[in-house]
Structures are given as structure tokens and as C-alpha cells.
C-alpha positions as YAML, in Angstrom:
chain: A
units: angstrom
residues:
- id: 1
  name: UNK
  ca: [101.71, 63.70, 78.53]
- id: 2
  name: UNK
  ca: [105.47, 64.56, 80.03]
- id: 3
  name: UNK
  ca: [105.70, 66.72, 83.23]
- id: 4
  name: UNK
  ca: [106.69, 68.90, 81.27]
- id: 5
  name: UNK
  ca: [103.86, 69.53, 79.23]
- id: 6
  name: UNK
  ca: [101.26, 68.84, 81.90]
- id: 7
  name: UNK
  ca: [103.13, 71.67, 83.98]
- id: 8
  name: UNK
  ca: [103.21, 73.64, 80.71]
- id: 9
  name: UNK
  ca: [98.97, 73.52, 80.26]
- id: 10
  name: UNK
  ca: [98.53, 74.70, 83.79]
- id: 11
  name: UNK
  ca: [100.80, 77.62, 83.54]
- id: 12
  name: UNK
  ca: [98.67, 78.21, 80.35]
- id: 13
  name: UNK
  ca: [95.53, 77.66, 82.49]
- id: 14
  name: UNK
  ca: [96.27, 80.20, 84.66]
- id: 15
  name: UNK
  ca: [97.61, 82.84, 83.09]
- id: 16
  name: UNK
  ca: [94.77, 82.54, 80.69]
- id: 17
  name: UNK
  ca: [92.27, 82.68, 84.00]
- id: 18
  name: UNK
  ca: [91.00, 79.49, 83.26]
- id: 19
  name: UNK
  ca: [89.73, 78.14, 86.76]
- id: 20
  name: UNK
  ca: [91.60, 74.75, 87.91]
- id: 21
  name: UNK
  ca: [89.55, 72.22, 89.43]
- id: 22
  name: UNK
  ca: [90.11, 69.19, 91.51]
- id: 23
  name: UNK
  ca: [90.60, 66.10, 88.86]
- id: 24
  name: UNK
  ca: [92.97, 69.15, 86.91]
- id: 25
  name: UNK
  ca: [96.73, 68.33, 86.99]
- id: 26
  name: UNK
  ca: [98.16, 70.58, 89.31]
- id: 27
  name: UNK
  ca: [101.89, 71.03, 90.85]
- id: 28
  name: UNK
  ca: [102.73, 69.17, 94.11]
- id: 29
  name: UNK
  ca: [103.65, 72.64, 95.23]
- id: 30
  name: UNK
  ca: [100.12, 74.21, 94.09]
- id: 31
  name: UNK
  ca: [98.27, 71.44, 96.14]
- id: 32
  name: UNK
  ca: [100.22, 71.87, 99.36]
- id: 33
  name: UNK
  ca: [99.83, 75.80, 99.23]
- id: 34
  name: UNK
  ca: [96.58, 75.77, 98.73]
- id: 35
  name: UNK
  ca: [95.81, 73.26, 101.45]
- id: 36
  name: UNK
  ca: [97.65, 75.31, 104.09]
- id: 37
  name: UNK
  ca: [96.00, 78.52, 102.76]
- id: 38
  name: UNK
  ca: [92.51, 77.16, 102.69]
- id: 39
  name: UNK
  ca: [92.96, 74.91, 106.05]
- id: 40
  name: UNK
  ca: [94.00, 77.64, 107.80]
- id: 41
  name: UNK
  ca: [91.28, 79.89, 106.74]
- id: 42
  name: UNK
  ca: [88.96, 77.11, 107.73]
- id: 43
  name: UNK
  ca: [90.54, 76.72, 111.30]
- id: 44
  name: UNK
  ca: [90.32, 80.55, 111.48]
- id: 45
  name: UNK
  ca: [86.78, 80.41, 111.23]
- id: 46
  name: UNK
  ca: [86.22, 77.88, 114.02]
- id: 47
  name: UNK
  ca: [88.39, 78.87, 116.37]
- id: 48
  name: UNK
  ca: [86.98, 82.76, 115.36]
- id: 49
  name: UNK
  ca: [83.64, 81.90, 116.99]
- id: 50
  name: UNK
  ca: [84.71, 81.41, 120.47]
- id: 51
  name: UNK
  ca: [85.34, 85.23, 121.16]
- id: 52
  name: UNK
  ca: [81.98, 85.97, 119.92]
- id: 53
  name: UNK
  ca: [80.17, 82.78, 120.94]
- id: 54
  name: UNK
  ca: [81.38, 83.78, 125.06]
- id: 55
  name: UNK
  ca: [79.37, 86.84, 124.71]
- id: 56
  name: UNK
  ca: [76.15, 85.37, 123.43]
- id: 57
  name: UNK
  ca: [74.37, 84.78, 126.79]
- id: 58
  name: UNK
  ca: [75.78, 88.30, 128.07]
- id: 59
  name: UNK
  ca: [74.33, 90.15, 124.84]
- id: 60
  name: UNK
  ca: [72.48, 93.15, 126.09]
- id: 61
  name: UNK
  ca: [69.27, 92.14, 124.76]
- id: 62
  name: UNK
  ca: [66.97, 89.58, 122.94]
- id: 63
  name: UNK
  ca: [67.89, 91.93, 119.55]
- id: 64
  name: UNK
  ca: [72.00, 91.47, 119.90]
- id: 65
  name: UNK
  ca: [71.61, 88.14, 121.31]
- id: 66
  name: UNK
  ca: [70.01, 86.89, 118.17]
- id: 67
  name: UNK
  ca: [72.35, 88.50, 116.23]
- id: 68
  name: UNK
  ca: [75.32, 87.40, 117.49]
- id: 69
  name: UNK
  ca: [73.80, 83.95, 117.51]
- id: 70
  name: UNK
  ca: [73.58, 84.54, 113.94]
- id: 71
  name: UNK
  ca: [76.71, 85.59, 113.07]
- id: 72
  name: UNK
  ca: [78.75, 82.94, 115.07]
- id: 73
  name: UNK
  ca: [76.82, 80.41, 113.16]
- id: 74
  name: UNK
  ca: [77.83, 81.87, 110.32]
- id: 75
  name: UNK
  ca: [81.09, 81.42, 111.10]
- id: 76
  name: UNK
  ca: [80.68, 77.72, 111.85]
- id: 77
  name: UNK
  ca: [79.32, 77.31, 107.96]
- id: 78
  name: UNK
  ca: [82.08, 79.06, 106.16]
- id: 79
  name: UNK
  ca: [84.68, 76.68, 107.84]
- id: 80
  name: UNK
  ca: [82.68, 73.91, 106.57]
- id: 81
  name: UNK
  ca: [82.88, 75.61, 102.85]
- id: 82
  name: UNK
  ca: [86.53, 75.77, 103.61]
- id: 83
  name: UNK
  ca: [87.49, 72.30, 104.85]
- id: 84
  name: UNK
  ca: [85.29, 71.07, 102.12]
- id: 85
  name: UNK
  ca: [86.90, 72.89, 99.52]
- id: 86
  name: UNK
  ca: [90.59, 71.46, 100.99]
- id: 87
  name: UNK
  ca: [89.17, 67.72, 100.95]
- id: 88
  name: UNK
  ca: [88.88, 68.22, 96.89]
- id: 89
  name: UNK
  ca: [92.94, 68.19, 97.39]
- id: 90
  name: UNK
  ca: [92.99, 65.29, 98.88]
- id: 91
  name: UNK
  ca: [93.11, 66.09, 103.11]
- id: 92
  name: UNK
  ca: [90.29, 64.35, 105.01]
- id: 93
  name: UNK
  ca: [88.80, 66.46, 107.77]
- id: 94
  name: UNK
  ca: [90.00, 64.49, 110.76]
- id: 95
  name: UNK
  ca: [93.67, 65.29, 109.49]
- id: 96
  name: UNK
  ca: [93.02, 68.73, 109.36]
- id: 97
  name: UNK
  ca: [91.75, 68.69, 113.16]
- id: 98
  name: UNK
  ca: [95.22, 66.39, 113.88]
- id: 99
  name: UNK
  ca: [97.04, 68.85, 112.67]
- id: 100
  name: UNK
  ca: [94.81, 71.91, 114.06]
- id: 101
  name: UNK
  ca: [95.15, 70.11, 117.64]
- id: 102
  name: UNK
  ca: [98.85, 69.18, 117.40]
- id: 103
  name: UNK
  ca: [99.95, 73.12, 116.86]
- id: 104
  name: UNK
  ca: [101.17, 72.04, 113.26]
- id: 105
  name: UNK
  ca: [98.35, 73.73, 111.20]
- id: 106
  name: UNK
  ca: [97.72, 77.64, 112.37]
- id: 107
  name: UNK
  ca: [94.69, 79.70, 112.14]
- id: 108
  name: UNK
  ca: [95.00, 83.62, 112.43]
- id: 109
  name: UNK
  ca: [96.66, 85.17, 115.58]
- id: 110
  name: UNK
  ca: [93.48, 88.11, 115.54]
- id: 111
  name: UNK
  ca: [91.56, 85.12, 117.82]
- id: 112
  name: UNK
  ca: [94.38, 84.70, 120.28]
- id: 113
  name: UNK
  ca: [92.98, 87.76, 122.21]
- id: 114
  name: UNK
  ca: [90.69, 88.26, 124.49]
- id: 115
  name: UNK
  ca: [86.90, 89.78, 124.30]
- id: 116
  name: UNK
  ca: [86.73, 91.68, 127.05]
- id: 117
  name: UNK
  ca: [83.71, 93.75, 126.95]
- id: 118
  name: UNK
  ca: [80.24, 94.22, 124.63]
- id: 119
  name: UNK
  ca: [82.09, 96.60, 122.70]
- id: 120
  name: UNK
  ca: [84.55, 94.35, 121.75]
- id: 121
  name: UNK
  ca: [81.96, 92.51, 119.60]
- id: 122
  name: UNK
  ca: [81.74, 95.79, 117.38]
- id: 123
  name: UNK
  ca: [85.32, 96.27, 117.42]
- id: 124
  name: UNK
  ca: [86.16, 92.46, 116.19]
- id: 125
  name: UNK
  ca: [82.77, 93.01, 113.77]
- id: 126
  name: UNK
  ca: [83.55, 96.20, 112.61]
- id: 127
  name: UNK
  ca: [87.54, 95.89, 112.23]
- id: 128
  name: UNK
  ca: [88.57, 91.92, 112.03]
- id: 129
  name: UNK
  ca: [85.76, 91.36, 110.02]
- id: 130
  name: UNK
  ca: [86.35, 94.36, 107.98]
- id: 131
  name: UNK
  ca: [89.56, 93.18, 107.31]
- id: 132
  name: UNK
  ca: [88.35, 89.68, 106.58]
- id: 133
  name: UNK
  ca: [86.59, 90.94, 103.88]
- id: 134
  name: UNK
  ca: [89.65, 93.09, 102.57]
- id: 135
  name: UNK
  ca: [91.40, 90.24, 102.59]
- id: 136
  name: UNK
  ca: [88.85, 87.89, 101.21]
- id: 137
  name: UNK
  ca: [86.94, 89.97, 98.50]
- id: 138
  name: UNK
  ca: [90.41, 88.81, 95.96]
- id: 139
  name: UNK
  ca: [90.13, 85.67, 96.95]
- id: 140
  name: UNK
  ca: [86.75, 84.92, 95.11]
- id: 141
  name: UNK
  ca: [88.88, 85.34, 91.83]
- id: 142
  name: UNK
  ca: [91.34, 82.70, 92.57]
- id: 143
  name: UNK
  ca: [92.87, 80.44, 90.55]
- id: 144
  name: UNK
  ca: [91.18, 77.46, 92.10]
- id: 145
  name: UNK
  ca: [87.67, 76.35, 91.58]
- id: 146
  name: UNK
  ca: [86.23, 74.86, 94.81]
- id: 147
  name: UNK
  ca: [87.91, 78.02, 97.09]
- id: 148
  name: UNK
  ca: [87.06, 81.00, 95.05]
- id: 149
  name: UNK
  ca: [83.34, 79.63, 95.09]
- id: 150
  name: UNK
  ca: [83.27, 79.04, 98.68]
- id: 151
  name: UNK
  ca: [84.51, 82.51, 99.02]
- id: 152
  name: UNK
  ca: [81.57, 84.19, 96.97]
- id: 153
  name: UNK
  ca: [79.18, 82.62, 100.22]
- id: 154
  name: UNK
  ca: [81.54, 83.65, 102.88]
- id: 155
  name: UNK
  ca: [81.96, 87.51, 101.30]
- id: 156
  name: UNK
  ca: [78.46, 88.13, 101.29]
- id: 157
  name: UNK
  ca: [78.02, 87.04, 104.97]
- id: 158
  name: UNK
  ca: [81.01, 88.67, 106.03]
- id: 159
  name: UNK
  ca: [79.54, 92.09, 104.59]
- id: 160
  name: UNK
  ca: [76.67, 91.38, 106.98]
- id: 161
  name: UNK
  ca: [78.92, 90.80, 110.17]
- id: 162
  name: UNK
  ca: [80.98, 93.91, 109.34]
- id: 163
  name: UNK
  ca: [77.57, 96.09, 109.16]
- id: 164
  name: UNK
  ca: [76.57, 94.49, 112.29]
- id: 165
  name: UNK
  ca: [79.88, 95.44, 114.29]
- id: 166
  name: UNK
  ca: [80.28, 99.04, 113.08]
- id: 167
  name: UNK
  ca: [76.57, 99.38, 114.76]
- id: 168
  name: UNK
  ca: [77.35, 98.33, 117.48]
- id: 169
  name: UNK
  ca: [80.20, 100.97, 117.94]
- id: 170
  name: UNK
  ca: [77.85, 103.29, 116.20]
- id: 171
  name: UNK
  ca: [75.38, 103.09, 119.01]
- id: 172
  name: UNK
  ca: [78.10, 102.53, 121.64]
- id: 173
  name: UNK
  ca: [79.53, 106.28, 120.34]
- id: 174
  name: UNK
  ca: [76.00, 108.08, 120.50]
- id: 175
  name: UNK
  ca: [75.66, 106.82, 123.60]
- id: 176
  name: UNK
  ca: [76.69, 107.85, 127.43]
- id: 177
  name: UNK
  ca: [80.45, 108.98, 128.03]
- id: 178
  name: UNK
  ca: [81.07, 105.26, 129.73]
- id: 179
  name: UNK
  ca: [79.49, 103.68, 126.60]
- id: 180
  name: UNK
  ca: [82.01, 105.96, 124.39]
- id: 181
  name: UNK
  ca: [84.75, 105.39, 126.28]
- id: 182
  name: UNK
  ca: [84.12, 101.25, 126.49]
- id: 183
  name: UNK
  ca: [84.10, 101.64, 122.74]
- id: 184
  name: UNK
  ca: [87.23, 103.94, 122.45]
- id: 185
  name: UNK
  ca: [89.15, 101.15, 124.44]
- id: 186
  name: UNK
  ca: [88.03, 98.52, 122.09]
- id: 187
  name: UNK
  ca: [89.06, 100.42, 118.64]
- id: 188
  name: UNK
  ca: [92.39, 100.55, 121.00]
- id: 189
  name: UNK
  ca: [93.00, 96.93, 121.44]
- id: 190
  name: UNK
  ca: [91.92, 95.62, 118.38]
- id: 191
  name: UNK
  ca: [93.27, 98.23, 115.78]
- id: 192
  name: UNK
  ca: [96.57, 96.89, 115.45]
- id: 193
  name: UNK
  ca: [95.98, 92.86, 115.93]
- id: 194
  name: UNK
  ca: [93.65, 93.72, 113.08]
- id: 195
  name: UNK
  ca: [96.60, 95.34, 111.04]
- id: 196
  name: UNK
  ca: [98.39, 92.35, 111.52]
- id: 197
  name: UNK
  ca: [95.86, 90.34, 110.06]
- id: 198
  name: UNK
  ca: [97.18, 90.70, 106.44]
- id: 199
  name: UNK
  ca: [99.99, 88.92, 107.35]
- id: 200
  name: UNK
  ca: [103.92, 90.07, 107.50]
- id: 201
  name: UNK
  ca: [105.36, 92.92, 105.06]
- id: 202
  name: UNK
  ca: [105.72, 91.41, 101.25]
- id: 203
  name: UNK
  ca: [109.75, 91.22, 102.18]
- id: 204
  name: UNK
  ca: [109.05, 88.86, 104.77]
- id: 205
  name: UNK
  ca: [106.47, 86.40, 103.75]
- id: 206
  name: UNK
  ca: [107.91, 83.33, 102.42]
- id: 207
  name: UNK
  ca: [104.39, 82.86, 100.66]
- id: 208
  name: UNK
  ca: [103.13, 86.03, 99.08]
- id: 209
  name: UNK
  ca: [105.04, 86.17, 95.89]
- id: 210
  name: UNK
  ca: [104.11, 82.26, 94.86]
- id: 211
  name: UNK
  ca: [100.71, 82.25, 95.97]
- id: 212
  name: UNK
  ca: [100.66, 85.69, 93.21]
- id: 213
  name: UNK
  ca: [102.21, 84.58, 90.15]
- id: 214
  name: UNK
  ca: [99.66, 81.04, 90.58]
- id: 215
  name: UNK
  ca: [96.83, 83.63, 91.12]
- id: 216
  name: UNK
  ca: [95.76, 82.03, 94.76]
- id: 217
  name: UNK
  ca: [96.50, 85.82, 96.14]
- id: 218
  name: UNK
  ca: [95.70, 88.57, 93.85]
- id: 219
  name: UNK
  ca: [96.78, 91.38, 96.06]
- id: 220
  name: UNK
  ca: [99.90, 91.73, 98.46]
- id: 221
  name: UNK
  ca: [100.00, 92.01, 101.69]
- id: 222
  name: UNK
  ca: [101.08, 95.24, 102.09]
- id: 223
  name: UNK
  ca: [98.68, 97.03, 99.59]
- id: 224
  name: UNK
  ca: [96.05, 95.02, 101.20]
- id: 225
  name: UNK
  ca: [96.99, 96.68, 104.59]
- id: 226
  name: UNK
  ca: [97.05, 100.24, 102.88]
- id: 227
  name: UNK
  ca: [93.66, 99.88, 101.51]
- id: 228
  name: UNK
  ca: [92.23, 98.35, 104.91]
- id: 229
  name: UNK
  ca: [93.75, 101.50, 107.02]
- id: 230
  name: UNK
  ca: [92.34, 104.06, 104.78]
- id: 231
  name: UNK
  ca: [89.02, 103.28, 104.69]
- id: 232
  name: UNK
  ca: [89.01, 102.12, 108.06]
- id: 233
  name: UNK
  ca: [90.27, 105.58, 109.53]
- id: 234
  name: UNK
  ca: [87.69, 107.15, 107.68]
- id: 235
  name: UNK
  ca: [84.73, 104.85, 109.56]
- id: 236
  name: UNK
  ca: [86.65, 106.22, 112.30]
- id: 237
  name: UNK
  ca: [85.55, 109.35, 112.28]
- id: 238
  name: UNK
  ca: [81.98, 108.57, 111.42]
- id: 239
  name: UNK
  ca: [82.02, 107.03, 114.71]
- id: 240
  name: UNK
  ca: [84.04, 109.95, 116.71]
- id: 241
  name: UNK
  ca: [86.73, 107.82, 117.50]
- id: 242
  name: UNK
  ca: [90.73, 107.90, 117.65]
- id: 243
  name: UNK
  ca: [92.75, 104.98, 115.99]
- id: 244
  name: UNK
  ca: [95.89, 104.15, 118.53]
- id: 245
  name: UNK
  ca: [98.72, 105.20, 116.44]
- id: 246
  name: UNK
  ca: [100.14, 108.88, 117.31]
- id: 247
  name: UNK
  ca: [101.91, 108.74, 113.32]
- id: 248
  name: UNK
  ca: [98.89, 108.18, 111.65]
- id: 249
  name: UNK
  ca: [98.20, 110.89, 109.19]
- id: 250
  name: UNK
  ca: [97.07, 111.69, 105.17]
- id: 251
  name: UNK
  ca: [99.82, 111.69, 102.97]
- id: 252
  name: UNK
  ca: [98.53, 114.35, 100.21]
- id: 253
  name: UNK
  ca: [101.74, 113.27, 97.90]
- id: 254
  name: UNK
  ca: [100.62, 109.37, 98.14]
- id: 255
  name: UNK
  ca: [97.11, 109.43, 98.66]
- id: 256
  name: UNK
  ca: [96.89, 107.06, 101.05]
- id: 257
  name: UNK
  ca: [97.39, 107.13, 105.17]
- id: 258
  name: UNK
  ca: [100.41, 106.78, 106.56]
- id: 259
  name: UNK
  ca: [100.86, 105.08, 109.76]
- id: 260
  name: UNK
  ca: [103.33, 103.90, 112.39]
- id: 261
  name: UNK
  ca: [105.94, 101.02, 112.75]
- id: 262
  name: UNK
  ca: [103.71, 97.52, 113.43]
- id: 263
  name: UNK
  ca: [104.86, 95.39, 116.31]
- id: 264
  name: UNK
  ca: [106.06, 92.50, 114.64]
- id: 265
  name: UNK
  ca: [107.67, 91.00, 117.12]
- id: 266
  name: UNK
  ca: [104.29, 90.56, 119.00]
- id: 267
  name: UNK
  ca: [102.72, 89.17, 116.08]
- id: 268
  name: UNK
  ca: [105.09, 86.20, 115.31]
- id: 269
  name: UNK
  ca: [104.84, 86.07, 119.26]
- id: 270
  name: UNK
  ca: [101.52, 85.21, 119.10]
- id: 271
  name: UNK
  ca: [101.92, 82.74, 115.69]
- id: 272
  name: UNK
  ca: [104.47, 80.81, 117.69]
- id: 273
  name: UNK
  ca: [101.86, 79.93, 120.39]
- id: 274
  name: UNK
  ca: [102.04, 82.55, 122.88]
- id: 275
  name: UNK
  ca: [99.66, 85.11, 122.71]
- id: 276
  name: UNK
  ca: [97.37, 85.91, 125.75]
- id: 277
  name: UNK
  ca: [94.70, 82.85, 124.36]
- id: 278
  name: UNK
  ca: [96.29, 80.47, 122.17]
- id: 279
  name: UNK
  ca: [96.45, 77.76, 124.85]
- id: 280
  name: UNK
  ca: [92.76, 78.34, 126.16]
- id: 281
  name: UNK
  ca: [91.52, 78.60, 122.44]
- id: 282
  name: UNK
  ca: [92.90, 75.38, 121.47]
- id: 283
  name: UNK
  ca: [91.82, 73.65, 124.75]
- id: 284
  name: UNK
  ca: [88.70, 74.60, 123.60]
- id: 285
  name: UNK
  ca: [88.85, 73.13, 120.21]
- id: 286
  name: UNK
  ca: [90.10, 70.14, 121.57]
- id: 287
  name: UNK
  ca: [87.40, 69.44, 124.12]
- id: 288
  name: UNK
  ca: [85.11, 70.07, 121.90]
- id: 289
  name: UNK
  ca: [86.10, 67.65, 119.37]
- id: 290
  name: UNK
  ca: [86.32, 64.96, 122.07]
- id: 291
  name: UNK
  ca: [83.18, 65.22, 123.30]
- id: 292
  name: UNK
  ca: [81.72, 65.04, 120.04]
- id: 293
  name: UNK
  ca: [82.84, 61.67, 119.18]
- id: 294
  name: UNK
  ca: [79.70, 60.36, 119.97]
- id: 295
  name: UNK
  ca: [78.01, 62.82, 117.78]
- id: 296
  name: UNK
  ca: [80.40, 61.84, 114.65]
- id: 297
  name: UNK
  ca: [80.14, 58.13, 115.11]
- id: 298
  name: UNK
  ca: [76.23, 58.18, 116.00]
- id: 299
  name: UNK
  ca: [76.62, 60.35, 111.91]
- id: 300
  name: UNK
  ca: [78.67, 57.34, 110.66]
- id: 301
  name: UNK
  ca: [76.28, 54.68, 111.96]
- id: 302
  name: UNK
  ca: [72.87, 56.34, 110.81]
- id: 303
  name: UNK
  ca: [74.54, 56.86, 107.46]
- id: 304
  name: UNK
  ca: [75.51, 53.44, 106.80]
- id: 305
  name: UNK
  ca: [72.55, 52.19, 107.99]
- id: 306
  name: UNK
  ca: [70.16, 53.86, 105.39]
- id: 307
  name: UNK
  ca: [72.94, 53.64, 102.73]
- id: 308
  name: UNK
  ca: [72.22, 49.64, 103.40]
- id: 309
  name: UNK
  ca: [68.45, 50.02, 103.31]
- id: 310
  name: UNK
  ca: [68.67, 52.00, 100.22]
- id: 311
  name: UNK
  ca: [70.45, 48.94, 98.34]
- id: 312
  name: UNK
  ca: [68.14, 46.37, 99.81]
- id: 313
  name: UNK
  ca: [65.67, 48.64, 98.30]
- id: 314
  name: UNK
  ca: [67.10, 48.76, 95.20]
- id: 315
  name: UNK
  ca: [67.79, 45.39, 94.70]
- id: 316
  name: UNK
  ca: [64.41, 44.44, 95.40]
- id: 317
  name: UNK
  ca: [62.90, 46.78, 92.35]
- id: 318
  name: UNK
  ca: [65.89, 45.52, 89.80]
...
């Protein structure tokens, strides 16, 4: 078969919503957006536990400790799903960390800030997880195989952590007027980092309108946004709370919220490596990959070892 025609059976293929899967013919261009889209996610969800994971020993009791522990372990698994699903396109895991460690690979700027107090674990539960799943709920109908099942897994978990974060600020709101107020200035800090989540406006993302017609994204960024901010606001009041944004109000004509003007000049601030943690988070990623070398070669060894036993064993019973 030409180019041509091999390009002219995947087009077919997915506008016909018939999944692609890794020994499929696929575009060069297919292959590399997908591996930044799904390596990112995957670096996300490492470098998303170290907020969480600095607040495990400080957890107010035995209850929220083990639930925390929980969730950041969570986390841990879906970016093994994800860099999983990106080896099927042909990136090996230690190039994924090279370029995670080197600044050329990104993860998103929501874990570039600071947990500063218990309530923040509701507020990045209840909001950046809320939004994760906003965000990620499309995503199990994408066009390629190997993601859109990993994302099935990582949905249903991320349902759990968003439960667990809204009560937290649930109890944090019922509680004393310092309680209320430590959750008030979380909802503060985190509401629009977590708006920025769904990436630039549609008219400025170089990716969005690609990623769309191949059927990777489903849903824009912008309507993505809209959908997170209404329901969110509503939680809001649930919880007695005031989202940070004086312009936020119901829009009877469109049915939706509408809100202020987003700071995008902090957010590609923080994408280009200088948000208030991106040096400390990736000094963490780093150290931790160095000092488990020993761990991945001690792997290596054990599993060569038995995969020679195994073949002595074999060729004794042939």
C-alpha cells in the first residue's frame, strides 16, 4: 500500500470510530502528538504526588493519613498506565525521564504551587482533581487504543480522589471559624491555577484543533473550562464558600457562568519554568530517580536471572 492509501484507511478508521492500536499505521504526526499528550499526562501524575505526598505524615489523623496514602499511590499507578501506554509508540521509559529531567517534556503547571496547609489537600482534591476528571472523562473515547483504556482506570480513581477532597472542605466548612477560613484561603489559591488547567483559550493552543479532528481531544479547551466552572461554583455553595473572581456571575441568556479575565501571563510563566515550585519539584524528581538506580538495576538483574533459569528449565523438559 502507497502513503497515500495507508493515510487514506486511517482517516477512514477514525472517522468511522474504529480504535487505532499500536502495530496500526499511523501518521508521524499522530505518533508524536500522542506521545507528548500522553507523556505529559504521565509526568503530571508523578510529579502531582509530591504536594500531597508532603502532607502525609502531617495528616490530622490515622483516618486522613490513610487516605491520603491512598490516593498518592494512586497517583503513582496511573503514571505507570500512562508511560506504558506511550512505550506502545515506541518511547522507552528512561527517555521519557531524560526528557522529564532536562525541562524538554512538561507536566501541568497546577503542581508548580505550593501546599500550604491541610486544607489545601481538599482544595487540590476537590478542584484539580475535579478538573482532572473534566478533562479526562473525553479522553476514555479517544482515538487510540492503549490511552483511552488506561483512562477508563484512572477516571474511576480520580472520582474517588475528587469525593475525598470536597470532604475535606466539607468538614473544614462545618467546622470552627479558623477551620472555615483555612478552607476559604485554599478555594482562593487554587481556583484559578485550576482554571488554567484546561490549557490556553482554543485561539491560542497550537494543539487543540489537530488533536480534535484525529479524535485524541473530544472537547475544547474552552468548553471544557465552561463546564468545569459551572458545576464547580455550584459545589461552592454547598460548601458556603466564595470563588475569587469579583465578575463571576449566571448568565440567564447563555446558561452558563460567566467569569473574569484569566491571568495568562502567569500561566505560561509558570510553563516556562518559573512558577513558585518548578525548580524544587523537579529536584525532587531527579533525586529520586538517582537514588533509585540501585532499585532499577537490582529489577534488571533478578529478571534476567530467572528469565535464564526458566530456559534451563525448559530445555531440560524438551
Amino acid at each position: 500500500m502507497t502513503v497515500d492509501s495507508l493515510q487514506e484507511h486511517f482517516d477512514d478508521k477514525v472517522k468511522r470510530e474504529v480504535t487505532i492500536e499500536p502495530r496500526d499505521w499511523m501518521p508521524d504526526d499522530y505518533r508524536k502528538t500522542l506521545l507528548r499528550q500522553i507523556s505529559q499526562h504521565a509526568h503530571s501524575e508523578i510529579v502531582g504526588m509530591l504536594p500531597e505526598g508532603n502532607w502525609i505524615t502531617r495528616a490530622p489523623n490515622l483516618r486522613r493519613k490513610a487516605v491520603l496514602l491512598a490516593k498518592v499511590q494512586d497517583e503513582a499507578g496511573h503514571g505507570l498506565y500512562l508511560y506504558s501506554a506511550a512505550e506502545t509508540l515506541g518511547s522507552s521509559r528512561d527517555e521519557m525521564m531524560e526528557q522529564l529531567h532536562s525541562g524538554k517534556a512538561k507536566y501541568s503547571s497546577i503542581f508548580n504551587y505550593p501546599s500550604l496547609t491541610w486544607a489545601d489537600m481538599g482544595a487540590i482534591g476537590w478542584l484539580v482533581d475535579g478538573a482532572a476528571i473534566m478533562n479526562q472523562v473525553p479522553l476514555c473515547r479517544a482515538s487510540y487504543g492503549p490511552y483511552a483504556r488506561a483512562m477508563v482506570r484512572v477516571c474511576k480513581e480520580e472520582s474517588f480522589h475528587q469525593r475525598q477532597g470536597f470532604e475535606i472542605m466539607l468538614t473544614l466548612s462545618n467546622g470552627t471559624e479558623v477551620q472555615k477560613k483555612l478552607a476559604q484561603d485554599a478555594l482562593n489559591r487554587w481556583w484559578w491555577p485550576s482554571i488554567m488547567m484546561f490549557g490556553p483559550p482554543d485561539d491560542n493552543s497550537p494543539n487543540t484543533e489537530q488533536s480534535m479532528r484525529w479524535r485524541i481531544k473530544r472537547i475544547s479547551n474552552d468548553e471544557l473550562r465552561q463546564r468545569f466552572i459551572d458545576v464547580t461554583v455550584e459545589q461552592a455553595k454547598i460548601l458556603g464558600l466564595t470563588p475569587p473572581d469579583k465578575d463571576l456571575k449566571w448568565n440567564e441568556a447563555t446558561g452558563h457562568y460567566d467569569f473574569g479575565a484569566i491571568n495568562w501571563d502567569e500561566f505560561w510563566n509558570v510553563v516556562k519554568g518559573n512558577g513558585p515550585c518548578n525548580k524544587e519539584r523537579l529536584e525532587a524528581r531527579k533525586k529520586a530517580w538517582e537514588e533509585g538506580e540501585w532499585v532499577r538495576e537490582a529489577a534488571l538483574a533478578y529478571s534476567k536471572k530467572r528469565s535464564e533459569r526458566n530456559n534451563k528449565i525448559s530445555a531440560k523438559a524438551a
